[in-house]
CSV table of C-alpha atoms in Angstrom, one decimal:
chain,number,residue,atom,x,y,z
B,22,MET,CA,-1.1,15.6,24.8
B,23,LYS,CA,-1.7,12.3,23.3
B,24,LYS,CA,-0.1,11.8,19.8
B,25,ASN,CA,-2.6,10.0,17.5
B,26,LYS,CA,-0.8,7.0,16.0
B,27,ALA,CA,-1.2,6.1,12.4
B,28,LEU,CA,0.0,3.3,10.1
B,29,VAL,CA,0.8,4.4,6.5
B,30,VAL,CA,1.4,1.2,3.9
B,31,GLU,CA,2.7,2.0,0.3
B,32,GLY,CA,1.3,-0.3,-2.4
B,33,GLY,CA,3.6,-1.5,-5.4
B,34,ALA,CA,1.6,-4.6,-6.5
B,35,MET,CA,3.8,-7.6,-5.7
B,36,ARG,CA,6.2,-5.6,-3.7
B,37,GLY,CA,3.4,-5.7,-1.2
B,38,ILE,CA,4.7,-9.1,0.0
B,39,PHE,CA,7.4,-7.2,2.3
B,40,ALA,CA,4.4,-5.2,4.1
B,41,SER,CA,2.6,-8.7,4.4
B,42,GLY,CA,5.3,-10.1,6.3
B,43,VAL,CA,5.4,-6.9,8.5
B,44,LEU,CA,2.1,-7.0,9.4
B,45,ASP,CA,2.1,-10.8,10.0
B,46,ALA,CA,4.8,-10.1,12.6
B,47,PHE,CA,2.6,-7.4,14.3
B,48,MET,CA,-0.3,-9.7,14.6
B,49,GLU,CA,1.9,-12.6,15.9
B,50,ASP,CA,2.9,-10.3,18.8
B,51,ASP,CA,-0.6,-8.9,18.9
B,52,PHE,CA,0.8,-5.3,18.2
B,53,HIS,CA,-2.2,-3.1,17.3
B,54,PRO,CA,-1.4,0.4,18.6
B,55,TYR,CA,-3.0,2.6,15.9
B,56,ASP,CA,-5.9,4.7,15.8
B,57,LEU,CA,-5.8,5.3,11.8
B,58,ALA,CA,-4.4,3.1,8.9
B,59,ILE,CA,-3.9,4.5,5.5
B,60,GLY,CA,-3.1,2.4,2.5
B,61,VAL,CA,-2.6,2.6,-1.2
B,62,SER,CA,-3.3,-0.3,-3.6
B,63,ALA,CA,-1.6,-3.5,-2.3
B,64,GLY,CA,-1.0,-1.6,0.9
B,65,ALA,CA,-4.6,-1.2,1.5
B,66,SER,CA,-5.4,-4.7,0.8
B,67,ASN,CA,-2.6,-5.6,3.3
B,68,LEU,CA,-4.1,-3.5,5.9
B,69,LEU,CA,-7.5,-5.6,5.6
B,70,GLY,CA,-5.8,-8.7,6.8
B,71,TYR,CA,-4.1,-6.8,9.4
B,72,LEU,CA,-7.0,-4.9,11.0
B,73,ALA,CA,-9.1,-8.0,10.9
B,74,ASN,CA,-6.3,-9.8,12.6
B,75,GLN,CA,-6.2,-12.7,10.0
B,76,PRO,CA,-2.4,-13.7,9.8
B,77,LYS,CA,-1.2,-15.0,6.4
B,78,ARG,CA,-4.3,-13.6,4.6
B,79,SER,CA,-2.5,-11.0,2.6
B,80,TYR,CA,0.4,-13.5,1.9
B,81,ARG,CA,-2.0,-16.2,0.4
B,82,VAL,CA,-3.6,-13.3,-1.5
B,83,ILE,CA,-0.3,-12.4,-3.1
B,84,THR,CA,1.5,-15.8,-3.4
B,85,GLN,CA,-1.8,-17.8,-4.4
B,86,LEU,CA,-4.3,-15.6,-6.1
B,87,ALA,CA,-2.1,-12.9,-7.6
B,88,THR,CA,0.2,-15.4,-9.2
B,89,ASP,CA,-3.0,-17.1,-10.9
B,90,LYS,CA,-3.3,-16.6,-14.8
B,91,ARG,CA,-6.8,-15.4,-14.0
B,92,PHE,CA,-5.3,-12.5,-12.5
B,93,PHE,CA,-2.2,-11.8,-14.3
B,94,ASN,CA,-2.2,-12.8,-17.9
B,95,PRO,CA,0.1,-11.2,-20.5
B,96,SER,CA,-1.6,-13.2,-23.4
B,97,ARG,CA,-4.9,-12.0,-22.4
B,98,PHE,CA,-3.4,-8.3,-22.5
B,99,LEU,CA,-1.9,-8.7,-25.9
B,100,ARG,CA,-5.5,-9.8,-27.1
B,101,GLY,CA,-7.1,-6.5,-25.7
B,102,GLY,CA,-7.9,-7.6,-22.1
B,103,ASN,CA,-6.5,-7.0,-18.6
B,104,LEU,CA,-3.1,-7.7,-17.7
B,105,LEU,CA,-4.2,-7.6,-14.2
B,106,ASP,CA,-7.9,-8.4,-13.5
B,107,VAL,CA,-8.3,-6.5,-10.0
B,108,LYS,CA,-11.8,-7.2,-9.8
B,109,TRP,CA,-11.4,-10.9,-9.9
B,110,LEU,CA,-8.6,-10.6,-7.4
B,111,VAL,CA,-10.8,-8.6,-5.0
B,112,GLU,CA,-13.9,-10.9,-5.5
B,113,GLU,CA,-11.7,-14.0,-5.2
B,114,SER,CA,-10.0,-12.9,-2.1
B,115,MET,CA,-13.3,-12.1,-0.4
B,116,ARG,CA,-14.6,-15.4,-1.4
B,117,LEU,CA,-11.7,-17.7,-0.3
B,118,TYR,CA,-10.6,-15.7,2.6
B,119,PRO,CA,-13.6,-13.7,3.9
B,120,LEU,CA,-12.9,-11.0,6.5
B,121,ASP,CA,-13.9,-10.7,10.0
B,122,GLN,CA,-15.7,-7.5,9.5
B,123,HIS,CA,-16.5,-6.8,13.3
B,124,ARG,CA,-12.8,-6.8,13.9
B,125,LEU,CA,-11.7,-5.2,10.7
B,126,PHE,CA,-14.0,-2.3,11.3
B,127,GLY,CA,-13.4,-2.0,14.9
B,128,LYS,CA,-11.1,0.8,16.8
B,129,THR,CA,-8.9,1.6,14.0
B,130,ALA,CA,-10.2,3.8,11.1
B,131,LEU,CA,-9.1,2.5,7.7
B,132,ILE,CA,-8.6,5.0,4.7
B,133,ALA,CA,-7.6,3.8,1.4
B,134,ALA,CA,-6.2,6.5,-1.4
B,135,THR,CA,-7.8,6.5,-5.0
B,136,THR,CA,-6.9,8.8,-7.8
B,137,ASN,CA,-10.0,10.7,-9.2
B,138,ILE,CA,-9.8,10.5,-13.1
B,139,GLU,CA,-11.8,13.8,-13.4
B,140,THR,CA,-9.3,15.8,-11.2
B,141,GLY,CA,-6.1,13.9,-11.1
B,142,GLN,CA,-6.0,14.4,-7.4
B,143,ALA,CA,-6.3,11.9,-4.7
B,144,ASP,CA,-9.6,11.0,-3.0
B,145,TYR,CA,-9.4,9.4,0.5
B,146,TYR,CA,-12.3,6.9,1.3
B,147,HIS,CA,-13.1,5.7,4.8
B,148,VAL,CA,-13.5,2.0,4.1
B,149,ASN,CA,-16.5,0.5,5.6
B,150,GLU,CA,-18.8,-2.6,5.1
B,151,ASP,CA,-20.7,-1.2,2.2
B,152,ASN,CA,-17.8,0.2,0.0
B,153,VAL,CA,-14.8,-2.1,1.0
B,154,SER,CA,-14.9,-4.3,-2.3
B,155,HIS,CA,-15.5,-0.9,-4.6
B,156,VAL,CA,-12.5,0.9,-2.6
B,157,ILE,CA,-10.0,-2.0,-2.7
B,158,GLU,CA,-10.9,-2.3,-6.6
B,159,ALA,CA,-10.4,1.4,-7.1
B,160,THR,CA,-7.3,2.1,-5.1
B,161,SER,CA,-5.5,-1.1,-7.0
B,162,ALA,CA,-6.8,-0.2,-10.6
B,163,LEU,CA,-3.4,0.1,-12.2
B,164,PRO,CA,-3.6,2.2,-15.2
B,165,VAL,CA,-3.3,0.6,-18.6
B,166,ALA,CA,-2.9,-2.9,-17.0
B,167,TYR,CA,-6.5,-2.8,-15.8
B,168,LYS,CA,-8.9,-1.5,-18.4
B,169,GLU,CA,-12.1,-1.0,-16.3
B,170,THR,CA,-12.7,2.2,-14.5
B,171,PRO,CA,-14.0,1.6,-11.2
B,172,CYS,CA,-16.9,4.1,-10.5
B,173,PHE,CA,-19.0,4.5,-7.1
B,174,SER,CA,-20.1,7.3,-4.8
B,175,GLY,CA,-20.5,9.7,-7.9
B,176,GLY,CA,-16.8,9.3,-9.0
B,177,CYS,CA,-14.5,7.0,-11.2
B,178,TYR,CA,-11.0,6.2,-10.2
B,179,THR,CA,-7.7,4.8,-11.0
B,180,ASP,CA,-5.0,3.5,-8.8
B,181,GLY,CA,-4.3,5.5,-5.7
B,182,GLY,CA,-0.6,5.5,-6.1
B,183,VAL,CA,-0.9,7.9,-9.3
B,184,ALA,CA,-1.8,10.8,-6.9
B,185,ASP,CA,-0.3,9.8,-3.7
B,186,SER,CA,1.8,6.7,-3.4
B,187,ILE,CA,2.8,7.4,0.3
B,188,PRO,CA,-0.1,9.0,2.0
B,189,VAL,CA,2.0,10.1,5.1
B,190,ARG,CA,1.1,13.9,4.7
B,191,GLU,CA,-2.6,12.9,4.5
B,192,ALA,CA,-2.1,11.1,7.9
B,193,TYR,CA,-0.4,14.1,9.4
B,194,ARG,CA,-3.2,16.4,8.0
B,195,ARG,CA,-5.7,14.2,9.7
B,196,GLY,CA,-4.1,14.7,13.1
B,197,ALA,CA,-1.6,11.9,13.3
B,198,ARG,CA,1.6,12.7,15.2
B,199,ASP,CA,3.0,9.4,15.5
B,200,ILE,CA,3.3,7.8,12.1
B,201,THR,CA,4.7,4.4,11.1
B,202,VAL,CA,5.3,4.1,7.5
B,203,ILE,CA,5.8,0.7,5.6
B,204,LEU,CA,7.7,1.4,2.3
B,205,SER,CA,7.8,-1.0,-0.7
B,206,HIS,CA,11.2,0.1,-1.8
B,207,PRO,CA,14.5,0.4,0.2
B,208,LEU,CA,15.4,3.5,1.8
B,209,SER,CA,17.7,4.6,-0.8
B,210,TYR,CA,15.1,4.6,-3.6
B,211,GLN,CA,14.0,7.9,-5.3
B,212,MET,CA,11.4,7.9,-8.1
B,213,LYS,CA,12.9,9.1,-11.3
B,214,PRO,CA,10.9,11.2,-13.7
B,215,ALA,CA,8.8,9.4,-16.6
B,216,LYS,CA,11.2,8.6,-19.5
B,217,HIS,CA,8.7,9.2,-22.2
B,218,PRO,CA,6.3,12.0,-21.2
B,219,TRP,CA,4.8,12.2,-24.8
B,220,LEU,CA,3.9,8.5,-24.4
B,221,ILE,CA,1.9,9.0,-21.3
B,222,GLN,CA,0.1,12.0,-22.9
B,223,LYS,CA,-0.7,9.7,-25.8
B,224,LEU,CA,-2.1,6.9,-23.6
B,225,PHE,CA,-4.2,9.1,-21.5
B,226,ALA,CA,-5.3,11.6,-24.2
B,227,ARG,CA,-8.8,11.1,-23.2
B,228,GLN,CA,-7.9,11.7,-19.5
B,229,PRO,CA,-5.6,14.6,-19.5
B,230,GLN,CA,-5.8,15.0,-15.8
B,231,ILE,CA,-4.4,11.5,-15.1
B,232,ALA,CA,-1.7,12.1,-17.7
B,233,GLY,CA,-0.8,15.2,-15.7
B,234,ALA,CA,-0.9,13.2,-12.3
B,235,MET,CA,1.4,10.5,-13.8
B,236,LEU,CA,3.8,13.2,-15.1
B,237,LYS,CA,4.0,14.7,-11.5
B,238,ARG,CA,4.0,11.5,-9.8
B,239,SER,CA,8.0,11.3,-9.0
B,240,ASP,CA,7.7,14.8,-7.6
B,241,ASN,CA,5.0,13.9,-5.4
B,242,TYR,CA,6.5,10.5,-4.4
B,243,ASN,CA,9.9,12.1,-3.5
B,244,ALA,CA,7.9,15.1,-1.7
B,245,SER,CA,6.6,12.3,0.7
B,246,LEU,CA,10.1,10.9,1.1
B,247,ASP,CA,11.2,14.2,2.2
B,248,PHE,CA,8.5,14.7,4.4
B,249,ILE,CA,9.3,11.3,6.0
B,250,ARG,CA,13.1,12.3,6.4
B,251,ASN,CA,12.4,15.9,7.5
B,252,PRO,CA,9.0,15.6,9.5
B,253,PRO,CA,7.4,18.6,11.4
B,254,GLN,CA,8.8,19.1,14.7
B,255,ASP,CA,5.7,18.0,16.4
B,256,ALA,CA,5.8,14.6,14.6
B,257,THR,CA,7.7,11.2,14.9
B,258,ILE,CA,7.8,9.2,11.8
B,259,ARG,CA,9.1,5.7,12.1
B,260,VAL,CA,10.0,3.7,8.8
B,261,ILE,CA,9.9,0.1,8.0
B,262,ALA,CA,11.6,-0.5,4.7
B,263,PRO,CA,13.0,-3.4,2.7
B,264,PRO,CA,16.6,-4.1,2.8
B,265,GLU,CA,18.8,-3.1,-0.2
B,266,ASN,CA,19.0,-6.6,-1.5
B,267,PHE,CA,14.9,-6.9,-1.6
B,268,SER,CA,14.5,-8.3,-5.2
B,269,VAL,CA,10.9,-8.3,-5.6
B,270,LYS,CA,9.4,-6.2,-8.5
B,271,ARG,CA,6.1,-5.0,-9.3
B,272,LEU,CA,5.3,-8.0,-11.4
B,273,THR,CA,7.3,-10.7,-9.8
B,274,MET,CA,5.6,-14.0,-9.9
B,275,ARG,CA,8.3,-16.5,-8.8
B,276,LYS,CA,7.3,-17.9,-5.4
B,277,PRO,CA,10.6,-18.4,-4.0
B,278,THR,CA,11.3,-14.7,-4.6
B,279,LEU,CA,8.1,-13.8,-3.0
B,280,ASP,CA,8.9,-16.1,0.0
B,281,GLU,CA,12.2,-14.4,0.4
B,282,GLY,CA,10.4,-10.9,0.4
B,283,TYR,CA,7.9,-12.1,3.0
B,284,GLN,CA,10.7,-13.2,5.4
B,285,MET,CA,12.4,-10.0,5.0
B,286,GLY,CA,9.2,-8.2,6.1
B,287,LEU,CA,8.6,-10.6,9.0
B,288,LYS,CA,12.1,-10.0,10.3
B,289,ALA,CA,11.7,-6.2,9.7
B,290,GLY,CA,8.3,-6.3,11.6
B,291,MET,CA,9.9,-8.2,14.6
B,292,LEU,CA,12.7,-5.7,14.8
B,293,HIS,CA,10.4,-2.8,14.8
B,294,ILE,CA,8.5,-4.0,17.6
B,295,HIS,CA,11.6,-4.8,19.6
B,296,ARG,CA,12.8,-1.0,18.9
B,297,ARG,CA,9.4,0.3,20.0
B,298,ARG,CA,9.6,-1.7,23.3
B,299,ASP,CA,13.1,0.0,23.8
B,300,LEU,CA,14.8,-3.3,23.9
B,301,ASN,CA,17.8,-1.8,22.0
B,302,GLY,CA,18.1,1.1,24.0
B,303,SER,CA,16.4,3.6,21.7
B,304,HIS,CA,14.5,6.4,23.2
B,305,GLU,CA,11.1,7.0,21.5
B,306,GLU,CA,10.6,10.5,22.9
B,307,ASP,CA,13.9,11.8,21.2
B,308,CYS,CA,13.0,10.2,17.9
B,309,HIS,CA,11.8,12.1,14.9
B,310,PHE,CA,13.0,9.8,11.8
B,311,CYS,CA,13.4,6.4,13.2
B,312,LEU,CA,14.1,3.1,11.4
């Protein structure tokens, strides 16, 4: 029986530079084996460039646009505005680096995770020509840092990572049994519980479901990691993760650091392809949790 293949890409704001390198390595080798792709936040944005087969698009979005003060502006935030202007970033990236929509919406279905502010649960949108800008804004709408609340299709949303940072279980639920996950943290990472629950409840007093989702986020995140490490017997899960010395943080703006993270992604992507092609003597059919 054919195993449907899925690619899952975690977000992480500027940490997405690692995934952009991995996906550029995939494109360089014309490696497009997936039936389904699911992304969150920066992961969804990275998938746009990959599925449209536009190398370096995501790299440029991160290193040229996401470092621009029109996107990241602490002084604007102190005056009551956005720390991160997600709408500007989405619109500017579409203007400067227009997508090959025929290729983008071809054989691989693209899903993006958002967090519904009314329920605190993840809503998964099939990205298409009509909703792509809305969905990418919604999945990337970091709470507090982005003060707007994207609303479309009858709902209002915040960053997909609040409810489902690594939607590997959703890929499985949709029938994928051969799943590749690109993480934005090294394999040793475990998310710690929120340090100040009272502050989260205060910040989101008008959105109690989001407060609840934020407080449960570490549990959900670590449950996804556990699913990856201990997959069902009928599933193969392959992981591409940054090395332990990956130094890019959520809001790293220093280009040399970003370039180093990108090169790590390129190297990891090429190594993954080599392993998939059995160049190192691995045997895919016997592999459940593969690096």
